[in-house]
PDB file of C-alpha atoms in Angstrom:
ATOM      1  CA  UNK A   1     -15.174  25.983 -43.219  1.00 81.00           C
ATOM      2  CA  UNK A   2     -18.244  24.389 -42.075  1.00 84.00           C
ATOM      3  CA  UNK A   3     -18.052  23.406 -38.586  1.00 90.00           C
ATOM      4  CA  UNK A   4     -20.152  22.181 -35.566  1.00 94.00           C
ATOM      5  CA  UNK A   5     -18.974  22.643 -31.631  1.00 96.00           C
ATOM      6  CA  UNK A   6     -20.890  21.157 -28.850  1.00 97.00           C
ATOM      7  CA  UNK A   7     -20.510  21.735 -24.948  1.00 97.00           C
ATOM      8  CA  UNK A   8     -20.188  20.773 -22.511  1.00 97.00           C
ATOM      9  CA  UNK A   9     -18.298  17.574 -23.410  1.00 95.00           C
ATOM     10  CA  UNK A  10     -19.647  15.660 -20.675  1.00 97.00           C
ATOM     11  CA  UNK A  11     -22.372  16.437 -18.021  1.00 98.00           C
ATOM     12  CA  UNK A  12     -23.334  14.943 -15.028  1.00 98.00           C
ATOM     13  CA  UNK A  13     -26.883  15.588 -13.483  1.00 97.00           C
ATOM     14  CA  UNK A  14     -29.435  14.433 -10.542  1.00 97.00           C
ATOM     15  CA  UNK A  15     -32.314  12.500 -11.869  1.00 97.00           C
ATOM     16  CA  UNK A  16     -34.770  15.612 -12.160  1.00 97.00           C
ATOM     17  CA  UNK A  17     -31.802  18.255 -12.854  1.00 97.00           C
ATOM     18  CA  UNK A  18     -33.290  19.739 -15.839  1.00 98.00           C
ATOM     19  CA  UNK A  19     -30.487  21.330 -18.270  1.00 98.00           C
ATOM     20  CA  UNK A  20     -29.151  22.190 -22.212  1.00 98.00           C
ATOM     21  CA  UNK A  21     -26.736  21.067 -23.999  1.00 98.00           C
ATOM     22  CA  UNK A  22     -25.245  23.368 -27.093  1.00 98.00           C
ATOM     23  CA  UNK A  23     -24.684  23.056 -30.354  1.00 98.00           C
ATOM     24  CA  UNK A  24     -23.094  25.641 -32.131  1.00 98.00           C
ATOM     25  CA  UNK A  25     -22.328  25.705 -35.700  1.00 96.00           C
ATOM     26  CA  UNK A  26     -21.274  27.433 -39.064  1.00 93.00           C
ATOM     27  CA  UNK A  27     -22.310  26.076 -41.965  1.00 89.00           C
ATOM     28  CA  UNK A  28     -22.631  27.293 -45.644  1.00 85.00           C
ATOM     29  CA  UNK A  29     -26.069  27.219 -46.265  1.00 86.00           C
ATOM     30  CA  UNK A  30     -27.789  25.383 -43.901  1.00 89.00           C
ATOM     31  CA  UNK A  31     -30.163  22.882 -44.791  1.00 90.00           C
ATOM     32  CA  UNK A  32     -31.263  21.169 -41.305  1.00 92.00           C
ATOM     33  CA  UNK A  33     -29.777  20.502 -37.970  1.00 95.00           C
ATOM     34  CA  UNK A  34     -30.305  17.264 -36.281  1.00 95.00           C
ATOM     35  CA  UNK A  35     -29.973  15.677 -32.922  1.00 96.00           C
ATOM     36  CA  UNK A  36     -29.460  12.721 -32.256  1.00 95.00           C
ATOM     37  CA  UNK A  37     -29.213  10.397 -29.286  1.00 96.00           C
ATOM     38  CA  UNK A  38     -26.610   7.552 -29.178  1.00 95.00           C
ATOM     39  CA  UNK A  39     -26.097   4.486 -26.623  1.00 94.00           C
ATOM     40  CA  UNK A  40     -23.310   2.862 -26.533  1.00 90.00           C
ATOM     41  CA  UNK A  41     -22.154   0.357 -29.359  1.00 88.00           C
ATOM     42  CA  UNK A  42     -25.298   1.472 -30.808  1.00 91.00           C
ATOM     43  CA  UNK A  43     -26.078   3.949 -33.987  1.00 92.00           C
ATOM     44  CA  UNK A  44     -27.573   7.003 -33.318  1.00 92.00           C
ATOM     45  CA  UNK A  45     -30.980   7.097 -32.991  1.00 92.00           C
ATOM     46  CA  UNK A  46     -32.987  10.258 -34.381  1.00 91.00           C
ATOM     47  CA  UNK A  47     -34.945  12.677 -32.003  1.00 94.00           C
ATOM     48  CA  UNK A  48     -35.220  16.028 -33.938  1.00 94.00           C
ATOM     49  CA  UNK A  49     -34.911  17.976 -37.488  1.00 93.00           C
ATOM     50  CA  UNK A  50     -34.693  21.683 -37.392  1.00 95.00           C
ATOM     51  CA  UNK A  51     -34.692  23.596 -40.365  1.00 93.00           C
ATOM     52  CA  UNK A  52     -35.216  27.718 -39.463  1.00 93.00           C
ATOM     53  CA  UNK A  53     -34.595  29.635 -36.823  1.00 95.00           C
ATOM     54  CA  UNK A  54     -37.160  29.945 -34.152  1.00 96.00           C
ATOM     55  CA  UNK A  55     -37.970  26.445 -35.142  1.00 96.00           C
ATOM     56  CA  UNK A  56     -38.188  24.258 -31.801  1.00 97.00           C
ATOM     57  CA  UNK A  57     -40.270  20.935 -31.323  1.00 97.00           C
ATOM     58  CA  UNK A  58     -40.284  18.531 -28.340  1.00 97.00           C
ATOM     59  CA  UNK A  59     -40.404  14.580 -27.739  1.00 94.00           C
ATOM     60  CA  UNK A  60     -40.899  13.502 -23.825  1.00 95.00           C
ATOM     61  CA  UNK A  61     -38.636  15.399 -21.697  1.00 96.00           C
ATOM     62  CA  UNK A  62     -36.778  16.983 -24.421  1.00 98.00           C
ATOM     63  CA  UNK A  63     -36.835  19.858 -26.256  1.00 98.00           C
ATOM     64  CA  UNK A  64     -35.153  21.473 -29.233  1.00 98.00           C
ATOM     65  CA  UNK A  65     -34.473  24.855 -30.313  1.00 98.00           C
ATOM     66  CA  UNK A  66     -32.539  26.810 -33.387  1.00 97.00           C
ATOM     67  CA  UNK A  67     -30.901  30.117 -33.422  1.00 96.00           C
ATOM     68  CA  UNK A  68     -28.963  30.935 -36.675  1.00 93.00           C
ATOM     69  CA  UNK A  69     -25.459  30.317 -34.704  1.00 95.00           C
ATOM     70  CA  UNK A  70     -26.818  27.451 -32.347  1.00 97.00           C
ATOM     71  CA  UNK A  71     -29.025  24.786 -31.130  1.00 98.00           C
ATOM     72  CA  UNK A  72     -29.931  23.867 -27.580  1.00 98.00           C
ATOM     73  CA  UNK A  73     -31.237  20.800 -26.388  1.00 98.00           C
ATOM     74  CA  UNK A  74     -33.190  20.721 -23.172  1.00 98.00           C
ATOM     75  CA  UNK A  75     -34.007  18.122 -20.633  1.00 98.00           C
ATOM     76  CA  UNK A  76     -36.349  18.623 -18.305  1.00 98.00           C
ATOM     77  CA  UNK A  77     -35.879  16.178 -15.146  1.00 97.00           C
ATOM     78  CA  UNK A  78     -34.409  13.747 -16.801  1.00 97.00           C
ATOM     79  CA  UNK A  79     -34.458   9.973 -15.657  1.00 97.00           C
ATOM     80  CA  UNK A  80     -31.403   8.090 -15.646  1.00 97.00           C
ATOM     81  CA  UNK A  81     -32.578   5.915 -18.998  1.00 97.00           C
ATOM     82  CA  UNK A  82     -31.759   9.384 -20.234  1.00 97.00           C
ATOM     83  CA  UNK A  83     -28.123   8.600 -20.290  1.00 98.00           C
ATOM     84  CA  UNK A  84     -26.275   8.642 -23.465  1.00 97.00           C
ATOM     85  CA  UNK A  85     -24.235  10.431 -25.875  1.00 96.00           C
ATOM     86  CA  UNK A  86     -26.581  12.920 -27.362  1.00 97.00           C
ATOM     87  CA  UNK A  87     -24.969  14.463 -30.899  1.00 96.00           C
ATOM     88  CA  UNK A  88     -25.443  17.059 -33.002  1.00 96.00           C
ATOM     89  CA  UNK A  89     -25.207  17.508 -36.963  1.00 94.00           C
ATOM     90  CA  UNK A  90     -26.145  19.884 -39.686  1.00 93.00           C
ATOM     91  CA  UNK A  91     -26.243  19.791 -43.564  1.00 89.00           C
ATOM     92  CA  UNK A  92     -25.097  22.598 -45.514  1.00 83.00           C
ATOM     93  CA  UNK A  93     -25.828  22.991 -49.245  1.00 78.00           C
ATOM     94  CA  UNK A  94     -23.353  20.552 -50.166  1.00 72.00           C
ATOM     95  CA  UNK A  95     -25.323  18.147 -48.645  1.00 73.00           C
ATOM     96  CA  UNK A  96     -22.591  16.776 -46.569  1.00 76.00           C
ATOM     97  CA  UNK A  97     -23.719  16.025 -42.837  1.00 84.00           C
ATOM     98  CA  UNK A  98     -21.164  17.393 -40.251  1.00 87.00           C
ATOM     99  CA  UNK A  99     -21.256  16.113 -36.996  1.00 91.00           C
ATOM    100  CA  UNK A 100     -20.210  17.597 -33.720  1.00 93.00           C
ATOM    101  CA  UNK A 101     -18.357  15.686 -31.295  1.00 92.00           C
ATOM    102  CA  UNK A 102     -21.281  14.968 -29.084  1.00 95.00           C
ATOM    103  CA  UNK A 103     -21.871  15.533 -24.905  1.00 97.00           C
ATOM    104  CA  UNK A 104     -22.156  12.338 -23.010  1.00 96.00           C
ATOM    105  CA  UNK A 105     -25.182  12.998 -20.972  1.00 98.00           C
ATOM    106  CA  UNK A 106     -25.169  11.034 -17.504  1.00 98.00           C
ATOM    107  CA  UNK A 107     -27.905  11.071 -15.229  1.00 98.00           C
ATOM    108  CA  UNK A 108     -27.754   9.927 -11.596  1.00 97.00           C
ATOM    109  CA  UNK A 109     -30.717   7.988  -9.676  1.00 95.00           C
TER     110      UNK A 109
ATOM    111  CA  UNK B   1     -39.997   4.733 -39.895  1.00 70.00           C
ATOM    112  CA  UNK B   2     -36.946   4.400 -41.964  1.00 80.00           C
ATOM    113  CA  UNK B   3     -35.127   1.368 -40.980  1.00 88.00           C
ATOM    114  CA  UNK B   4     -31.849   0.360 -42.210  1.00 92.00           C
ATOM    115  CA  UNK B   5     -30.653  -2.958 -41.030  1.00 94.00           C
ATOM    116  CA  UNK B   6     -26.540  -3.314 -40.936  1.00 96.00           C
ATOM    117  CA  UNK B   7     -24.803  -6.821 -40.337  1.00 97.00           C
ATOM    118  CA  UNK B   8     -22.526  -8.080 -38.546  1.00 97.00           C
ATOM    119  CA  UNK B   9     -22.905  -6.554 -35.554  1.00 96.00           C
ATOM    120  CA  UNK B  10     -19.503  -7.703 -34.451  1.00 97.00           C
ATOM    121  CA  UNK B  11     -16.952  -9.127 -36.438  1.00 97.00           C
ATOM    122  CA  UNK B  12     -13.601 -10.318 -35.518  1.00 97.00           C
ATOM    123  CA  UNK B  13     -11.216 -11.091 -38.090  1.00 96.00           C
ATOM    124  CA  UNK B  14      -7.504 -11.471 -38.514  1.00 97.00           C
ATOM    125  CA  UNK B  15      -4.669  -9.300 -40.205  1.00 97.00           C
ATOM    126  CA  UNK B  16      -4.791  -9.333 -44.374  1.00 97.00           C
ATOM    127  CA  UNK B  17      -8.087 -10.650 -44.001  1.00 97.00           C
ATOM    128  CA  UNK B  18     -11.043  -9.421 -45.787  1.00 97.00           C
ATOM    129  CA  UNK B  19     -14.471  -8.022 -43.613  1.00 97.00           C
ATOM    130  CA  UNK B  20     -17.763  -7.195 -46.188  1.00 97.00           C
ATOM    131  CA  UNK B  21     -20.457  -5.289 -44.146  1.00 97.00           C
ATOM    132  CA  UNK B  22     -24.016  -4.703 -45.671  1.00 97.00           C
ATOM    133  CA  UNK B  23     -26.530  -1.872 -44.998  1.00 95.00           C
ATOM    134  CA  UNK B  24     -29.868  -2.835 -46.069  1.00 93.00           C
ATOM    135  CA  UNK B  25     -32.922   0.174 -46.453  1.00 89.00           C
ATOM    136  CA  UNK B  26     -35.801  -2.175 -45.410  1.00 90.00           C
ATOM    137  CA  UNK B  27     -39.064   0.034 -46.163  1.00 82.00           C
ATOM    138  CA  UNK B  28     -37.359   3.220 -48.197  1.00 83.00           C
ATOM    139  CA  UNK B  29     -35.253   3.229 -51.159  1.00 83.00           C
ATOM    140  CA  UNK B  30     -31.691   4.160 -50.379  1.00 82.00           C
ATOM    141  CA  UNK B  31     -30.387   5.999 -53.511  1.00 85.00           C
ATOM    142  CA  UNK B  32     -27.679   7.604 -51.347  1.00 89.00           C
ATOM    143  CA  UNK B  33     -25.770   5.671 -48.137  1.00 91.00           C
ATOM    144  CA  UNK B  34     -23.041   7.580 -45.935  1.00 93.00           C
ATOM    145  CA  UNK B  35     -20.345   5.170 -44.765  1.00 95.00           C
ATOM    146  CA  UNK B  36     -19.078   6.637 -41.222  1.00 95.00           C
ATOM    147  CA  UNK B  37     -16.157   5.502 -38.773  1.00 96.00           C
ATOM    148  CA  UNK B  38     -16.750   6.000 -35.093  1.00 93.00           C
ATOM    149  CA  UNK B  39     -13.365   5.628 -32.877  1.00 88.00           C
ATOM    150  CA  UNK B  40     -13.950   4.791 -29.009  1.00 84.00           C
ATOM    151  CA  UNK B  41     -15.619   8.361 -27.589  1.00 80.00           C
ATOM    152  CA  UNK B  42     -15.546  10.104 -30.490  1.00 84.00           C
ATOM    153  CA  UNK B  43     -17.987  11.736 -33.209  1.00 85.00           C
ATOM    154  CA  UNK B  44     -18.935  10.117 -36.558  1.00 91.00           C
ATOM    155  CA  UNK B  45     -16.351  10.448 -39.305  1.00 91.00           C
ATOM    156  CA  UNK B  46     -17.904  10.269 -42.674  1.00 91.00           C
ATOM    157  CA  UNK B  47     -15.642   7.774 -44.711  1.00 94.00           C
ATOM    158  CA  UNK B  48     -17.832   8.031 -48.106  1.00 94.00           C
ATOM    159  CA  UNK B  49     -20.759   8.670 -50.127  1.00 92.00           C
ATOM    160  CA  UNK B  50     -22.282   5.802 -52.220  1.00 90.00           C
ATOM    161  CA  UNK B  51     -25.118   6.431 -54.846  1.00 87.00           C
ATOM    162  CA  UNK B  52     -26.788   3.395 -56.468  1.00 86.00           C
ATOM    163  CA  UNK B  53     -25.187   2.814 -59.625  1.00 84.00           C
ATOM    164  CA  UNK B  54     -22.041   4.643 -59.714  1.00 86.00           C
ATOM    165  CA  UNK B  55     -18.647   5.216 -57.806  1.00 89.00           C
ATOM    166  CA  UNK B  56     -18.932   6.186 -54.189  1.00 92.00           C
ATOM    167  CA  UNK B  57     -17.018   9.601 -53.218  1.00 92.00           C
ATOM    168  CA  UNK B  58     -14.528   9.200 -50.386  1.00 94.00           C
ATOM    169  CA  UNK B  59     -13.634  11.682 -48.253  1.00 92.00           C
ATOM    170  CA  UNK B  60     -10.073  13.148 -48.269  1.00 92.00           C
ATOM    171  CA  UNK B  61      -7.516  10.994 -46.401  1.00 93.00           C
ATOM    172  CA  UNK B  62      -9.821   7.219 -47.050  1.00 95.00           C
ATOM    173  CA  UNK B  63      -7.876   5.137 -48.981  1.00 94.00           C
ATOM    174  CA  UNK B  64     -10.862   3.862 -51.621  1.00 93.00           C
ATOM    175  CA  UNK B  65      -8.643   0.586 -52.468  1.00 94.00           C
ATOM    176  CA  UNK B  66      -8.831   0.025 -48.983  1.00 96.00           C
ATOM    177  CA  UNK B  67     -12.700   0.477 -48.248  1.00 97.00           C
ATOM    178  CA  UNK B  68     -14.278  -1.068 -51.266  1.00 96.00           C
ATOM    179  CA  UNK B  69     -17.986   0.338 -51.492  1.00 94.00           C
ATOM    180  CA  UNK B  70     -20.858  -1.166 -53.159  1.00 91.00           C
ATOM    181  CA  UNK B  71     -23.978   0.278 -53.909  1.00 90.00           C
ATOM    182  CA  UNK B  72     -25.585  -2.632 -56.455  1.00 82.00           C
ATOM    183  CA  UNK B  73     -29.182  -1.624 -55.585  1.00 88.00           C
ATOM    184  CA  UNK B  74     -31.708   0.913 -54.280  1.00 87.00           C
ATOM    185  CA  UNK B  75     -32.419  -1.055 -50.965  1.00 90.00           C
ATOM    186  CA  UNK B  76     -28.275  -2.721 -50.305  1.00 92.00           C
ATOM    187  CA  UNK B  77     -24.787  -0.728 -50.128  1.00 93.00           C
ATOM    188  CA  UNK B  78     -22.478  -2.632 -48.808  1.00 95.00           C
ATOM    189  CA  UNK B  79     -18.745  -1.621 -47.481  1.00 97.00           C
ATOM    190  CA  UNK B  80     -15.587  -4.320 -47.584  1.00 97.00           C
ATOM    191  CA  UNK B  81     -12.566  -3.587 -45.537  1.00 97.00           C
ATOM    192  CA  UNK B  82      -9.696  -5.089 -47.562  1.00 97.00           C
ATOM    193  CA  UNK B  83      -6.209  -6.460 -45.939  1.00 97.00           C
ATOM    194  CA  UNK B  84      -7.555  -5.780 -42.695  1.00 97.00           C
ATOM    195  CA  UNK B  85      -4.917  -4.697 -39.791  1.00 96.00           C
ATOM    196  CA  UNK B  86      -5.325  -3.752 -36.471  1.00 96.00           C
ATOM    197  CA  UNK B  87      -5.597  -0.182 -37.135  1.00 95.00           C
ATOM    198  CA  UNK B  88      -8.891  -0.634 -39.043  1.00 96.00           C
ATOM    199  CA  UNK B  89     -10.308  -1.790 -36.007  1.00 96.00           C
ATOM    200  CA  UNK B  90     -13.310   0.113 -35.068  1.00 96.00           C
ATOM    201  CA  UNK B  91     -16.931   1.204 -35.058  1.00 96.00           C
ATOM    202  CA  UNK B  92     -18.373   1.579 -38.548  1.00 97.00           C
ATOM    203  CA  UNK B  93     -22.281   2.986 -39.255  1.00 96.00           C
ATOM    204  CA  UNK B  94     -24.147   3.399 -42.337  1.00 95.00           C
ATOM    205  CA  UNK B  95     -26.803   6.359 -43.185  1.00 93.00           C
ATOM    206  CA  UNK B  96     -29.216   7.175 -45.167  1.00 90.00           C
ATOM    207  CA  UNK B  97     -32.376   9.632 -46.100  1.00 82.00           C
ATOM    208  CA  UNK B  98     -34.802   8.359 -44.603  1.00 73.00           C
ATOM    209  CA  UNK B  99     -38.140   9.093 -42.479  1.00 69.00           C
ATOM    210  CA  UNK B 100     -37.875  12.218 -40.529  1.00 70.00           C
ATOM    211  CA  UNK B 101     -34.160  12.619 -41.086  1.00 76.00           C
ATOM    212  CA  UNK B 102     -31.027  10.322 -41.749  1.00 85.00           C
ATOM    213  CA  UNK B 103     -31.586   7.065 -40.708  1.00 89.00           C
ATOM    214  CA  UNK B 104     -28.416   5.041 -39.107  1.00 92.00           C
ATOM    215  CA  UNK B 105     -27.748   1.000 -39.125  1.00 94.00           C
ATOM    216  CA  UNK B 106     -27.403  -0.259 -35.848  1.00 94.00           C
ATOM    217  CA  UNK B 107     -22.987  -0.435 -36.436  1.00 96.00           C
ATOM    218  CA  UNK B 108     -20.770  -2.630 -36.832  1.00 97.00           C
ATOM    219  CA  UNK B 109     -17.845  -3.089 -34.362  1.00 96.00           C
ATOM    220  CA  UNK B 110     -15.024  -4.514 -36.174  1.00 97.00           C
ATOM    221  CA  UNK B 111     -11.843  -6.300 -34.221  1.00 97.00           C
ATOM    222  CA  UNK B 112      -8.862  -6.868 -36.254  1.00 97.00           C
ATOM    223  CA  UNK B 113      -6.258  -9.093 -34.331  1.00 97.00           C
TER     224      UNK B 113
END
């Protein structure tokens, strides 16, 4: 059964307390993972597509990188308008997107 | 980039009432939109799949009598709760293919009392 895990559930850091959140995942067929960031009563907003592993790209402070079993997303000193639920999905060859339940990111001034 | 444009934002509506919300694909054609249901601190649950010109697929445990979907046109899907009751209340985004990735309305937070 395809399925997508993310930790932690909920992280706390100083502004400038660089870190990674997981995603981990296991999917039939995978045809891209995604992040995306989302504030609240908001949709989510989309930072990154990763297709292979090895793949990794990087917007601002963040960074994104694929294994075949996971995905980590980095933040390097993050600010505190870096606060938010950050999520994680994938699409498998059914092209159904499965999301994971997501790590609410708070970041302290 | 992709935009897709969902209204209301909020709605608030009473028991056996009806609620319509539209998802619009402003500079892409839509040809497939994901209906999702967001409860208070919790992941995206994808409701359905609508593709322009035919039936939407709903996933396993959505009542499709209940959560009438409409995909008329390339660019408009739109999603009407039916008999509303309290326990429908909730967040509810639209998706679609779109720019870099899938593309998500801005939700709709619907209030059933």
């Amino acid at each position: 059964e395809d399925q997508v895990t993310q930790s932690p559930e909920a992280l706390r850091l100083q502004e400038g307390e660089s870190s990674s959140l997981n995603c981990s995942y296991t999917v039939s067929g995978l045809r891209g993972l995604f992040w995306y960031r989302q504030d609240p009563g908001k949709g989510p907003e989309f930072l990154f597509t990763l297709y292979s592993a090895g793949e990794e790209k990087e917007k601002e402070r963040l960074k994104a990188t694929l294994t075949k079993k996971e995905s980590f997303l980095h933040i390097t000193a993050p600010k505190p308008e870096d606060s938010a639920t950050y999520l994680c999905a994938v699409r498998s060859s059914a092209s159904k997107i499965i999301f994971g339940s997501g790590t609410r990111l708070s970041i302290r001034p | 980039g992709a935009v897709v444009s969902q209204h209301p934002s909020r709605v608030i509506c009473k028991s056996g009432t009806s609620v319509k919300i539209e998802c619009r694909s402003l500079d892409f054609q839509a040809t497939t939109m994901f209906w999702y249901r967001q409860f208070p601190k919790q992941s995206l649950m994808l409701m359905a799949t609508s593709n322009e010109g035919s039936k939407a697929t709903y996933e396993q445990g959505v009542e499709k009598d209940k959560f009438l979907i409409n995909h008329a046109s390339l660019t408009l899907s739109t999603l009407t709760v039916t008999s509303a009751h309290p326990e429908d209340s909730s967040f509810y985004i639209c998706s679609s293919l779109g720019g870099d990735g899938y593309t998500f309305g801005s939700g709709t937070r619907l209030t059933v009392v």
